[in-house]
């Protein structure tokens, strides 16, 4: 059984949702038969490449004061820490994530996609140095076990793996995904948002037991509403154009 997960490194609920899903997968009796594939999804493809502090971005997007935006970020940090995840409470950055997604496709070809994704999440949400700092992506690629010279070549070529990223995004759009994280099990069952581990357990069991072709069904309600936070209560939505 294949589980595809659409996510963005800028999305804190993707970081949290990944942990919740992995907790469910760990206790799933058929976990050895489950292939997990991470897919690309940009929350804001038009975001600039230069890193910017996220709290002022939250405030500007939702018309909040800086204190309100900081409180929203702290609520997300509370959720992350409840899952055993480190979260930088002194503030994090956001920027265009397209190069990260290109590098993840490169890593997938070398069997290091999961390692790189973990390194990117850790750098973006738990470390003082910005994941978007110059040269940082090449360093993280090496930390994930990739060849540094080859990774640098990928990052230097804006066309490298760009089509693969766009294909992932087009597939998500065709499935009706409007936000992330978005989990699809065998292209038959969809789970939207950073749902509790119990929801993922139920979805894994349902997908395993009903291995026939059926229309995609979406479970959960993440990534839908403007709540005054950078993301909704269970996921991150695509900014309205």
XYZ file of C-alpha atoms in Angstrom:
241
model
C 0.000 0.000 0.000
C 1.301 3.438 -0.883
C 0.718 6.568 1.183
C 1.462 9.863 -0.554
C 1.836 12.963 1.595
C 1.591 16.416 0.087
C 3.281 19.006 2.279
C 5.316 22.203 2.386
C 8.344 22.922 4.574
C 6.804 26.287 5.483
C 3.771 24.527 6.992
C 4.048 23.823 10.746
C 0.999 21.551 10.625
C 2.804 19.409 8.044
C 5.623 19.005 10.574
C 3.092 18.036 13.246
C 0.956 15.911 10.921
C 3.971 13.896 9.820
C 4.718 13.001 13.442
C 1.112 11.998 14.108
C 0.956 9.876 10.964
C 4.238 8.158 11.780
C 2.955 7.343 15.256
C -0.072 5.656 13.677
C 2.062 3.860 11.108
C 4.423 2.544 13.769
C 1.612 0.561 15.403
C -0.072 -0.480 12.143
C 0.327 -4.273 11.875
C 1.057 -4.104 8.121
C 3.499 -1.188 8.308
C 6.231 -3.131 6.505
C 3.946 -3.266 3.464
C 3.373 0.506 3.419
C 5.435 2.700 1.106
C 5.470 6.393 2.078
C 6.117 8.959 -0.664
C 6.397 12.679 0.031
C 4.948 15.007 -2.602
C 5.475 18.702 -3.286
C 2.976 21.434 -2.459
C 3.830 25.147 -2.213
C 1.597 27.182 0.052
C 2.709 30.358 -1.692
C 4.560 29.836 -4.988
C 4.977 33.609 -5.317
C 6.798 34.012 -2.006
C 10.205 35.687 -2.294
C 13.350 33.638 -1.837
C 14.762 35.860 0.882
C 13.982 34.692 4.438
C 11.539 36.840 6.420
C 10.432 36.500 10.073
C 7.151 34.614 10.155
C 5.368 36.528 12.930
C 5.092 39.815 10.971
C 3.886 37.775 7.985
C 1.105 36.268 10.091
C 0.152 39.706 11.373
C 0.040 41.206 7.872
C -1.903 38.308 6.339
C -4.640 38.246 8.954
C -4.690 41.850 10.081
C -3.450 40.993 13.569
C -1.285 42.827 16.034
C 2.177 41.426 16.539
C 1.237 40.123 19.979
C -1.749 38.243 18.544
C 0.405 36.801 15.778
C 3.008 35.735 18.311
C 0.296 34.035 20.377
C -0.897 32.152 17.289
C 2.619 30.920 16.644
C 2.983 29.875 20.266
C -0.203 27.796 20.046
C 1.320 25.908 17.139
C 4.515 25.442 19.151
C 2.440 23.962 21.988
C 0.921 21.424 19.587
C 4.335 20.511 18.184
C 5.855 19.998 21.609
C 2.886 17.846 22.622
C 3.982 15.487 19.833
C 7.557 15.465 21.122
C 8.797 17.831 18.413
C 11.286 20.623 19.023
C 9.950 24.063 18.058
C 11.805 27.367 18.031
C 9.763 29.679 20.233
C 11.979 32.699 19.596
C 10.699 32.974 16.022
C 11.277 31.289 12.695
C 11.574 32.374 9.069
C 9.568 31.731 5.926
C 10.527 32.010 2.269
C 9.972 30.428 -1.125
C 10.242 26.648 -0.783
C 10.551 25.643 -4.454
C 14.266 24.802 -4.208
C 13.568 22.633 -1.172
C 10.996 20.659 -3.139
C 13.372 20.246 -6.083
C 16.038 18.945 -3.735
C 13.570 16.501 -2.162
C 12.896 14.978 -5.585
C 16.643 14.626 -6.106
C 16.914 12.980 -2.692
C 14.103 10.556 -3.551
C 16.141 9.231 -6.476
C 18.916 8.383 -4.033
C 16.735 6.895 -1.309
C 17.316 9.823 1.059
C 14.033 11.730 0.761
C 12.781 10.973 4.278
C 16.146 11.900 5.803
C 16.258 15.191 3.932
C 12.670 16.060 4.816
C 13.416 15.510 8.500
C 16.512 17.711 8.190
C 14.524 20.477 6.491
C 11.764 20.423 9.100
C 14.295 20.446 11.929
C 16.180 23.355 10.387
C 13.012 25.367 9.761
C 11.176 24.783 13.028
C 13.745 23.861 15.664
C 17.072 25.551 14.895
C 18.249 29.135 15.321
C 19.950 29.317 11.928
C 17.417 29.826 9.156
C 16.759 26.931 6.800
C 16.708 29.577 4.064
C 20.162 31.003 4.810
C 22.597 31.032 1.849
C 24.278 27.677 1.455
C 22.073 26.049 4.099
C 20.235 23.691 1.726
C 23.482 22.209 0.424
C 24.616 21.627 4.017
C 21.343 19.918 4.916
C 21.642 17.712 1.842
C 25.010 16.463 3.091
C 23.564 15.917 6.586
C 20.902 13.737 4.946
C 23.568 11.587 3.308
C 23.529 13.111 -0.170
C 26.554 14.014 -2.245
C 27.218 17.696 -1.623
C 28.596 18.453 -5.075
C 25.652 16.800 -6.816
C 23.172 18.577 -4.538
C 24.832 21.917 -5.255
C 24.490 21.270 -8.991
C 20.765 20.638 -8.559
C 20.314 23.846 -6.584
C 22.295 25.839 -9.159
C 20.045 24.674 -12.008
C 16.540 26.160 -11.601
C 15.143 23.644 -14.101
C 16.416 20.567 -12.273
C 13.405 18.610 -10.959
C 11.159 21.632 -11.498
C 8.814 19.595 -13.693
C 8.522 16.921 -10.996
C 7.496 19.552 -8.449
C 4.887 21.013 -10.787
C 3.540 17.543 -11.558
C 3.030 16.862 -7.840
C 1.210 20.161 -7.444
C -0.985 19.525 -10.470
C -1.921 16.096 -9.112
C -2.875 17.597 -5.750
C -5.029 20.187 -7.491
C -6.741 17.500 -9.587
C -7.573 15.622 -6.387
C -9.156 18.721 -4.924
C -6.502 19.477 -2.312
C -6.643 23.100 -1.185
C -4.178 22.845 1.668
C -1.646 20.692 3.420
C -0.846 18.269 4.873
C -2.841 16.047 2.555
C -2.489 12.267 2.829
C -3.653 9.906 0.079
C -3.721 6.158 0.633
C -3.453 4.065 -2.534
C -5.118 6.915 -4.466
C -8.366 5.747 -2.836
C -8.673 7.457 0.536
C -7.698 10.989 1.462
C -7.014 12.451 4.905
C -6.828 16.213 5.091
C -4.955 18.047 7.830
C -2.832 17.130 10.841
C -5.426 14.781 12.273
C -4.971 12.841 15.532
C -3.001 9.629 15.253
C -6.213 7.677 15.837
C -7.685 9.108 12.635
C -4.648 7.994 10.665
C -4.880 4.549 12.246
C -8.500 4.246 11.141
C -7.617 5.419 7.626
C -4.770 2.906 7.316
C -7.054 0.100 8.455
C -9.832 1.164 6.097
C -7.502 1.437 3.118
C -5.959 -1.940 3.880
C -9.273 -3.739 4.333
C -11.009 -2.227 1.305
C -8.433 -2.793 -1.387
C -10.755 -2.126 -4.316
C -10.881 0.892 -6.587
C -13.264 3.477 -5.163
C -13.587 7.242 -5.604
C -11.270 9.365 -3.486
C -12.908 10.176 -0.158
C -11.585 12.978 2.024
C -11.557 12.539 5.796
C -11.088 15.450 8.194
C -11.203 19.190 7.724
C -7.711 20.642 7.843
C -6.564 23.613 5.818
C -9.920 25.212 5.218
C -10.702 28.338 7.133
C -9.046 31.623 7.987
C -8.779 31.348 11.751
C -6.529 34.280 12.483
C -3.511 31.964 12.667
C -0.872 31.332 10.020
C -2.652 28.016 9.443
C -5.986 26.512 10.385
C -6.441 24.300 13.401
C -5.407 21.190 11.485
C -3.580 22.327 8.357
C -2.300 25.147 6.194
C -4.392 26.581 3.410
C -3.393 27.936 0.037
C -3.508 31.763 0.150
C -6.462 33.201 -1.720
C -5.385 34.699 -5.028
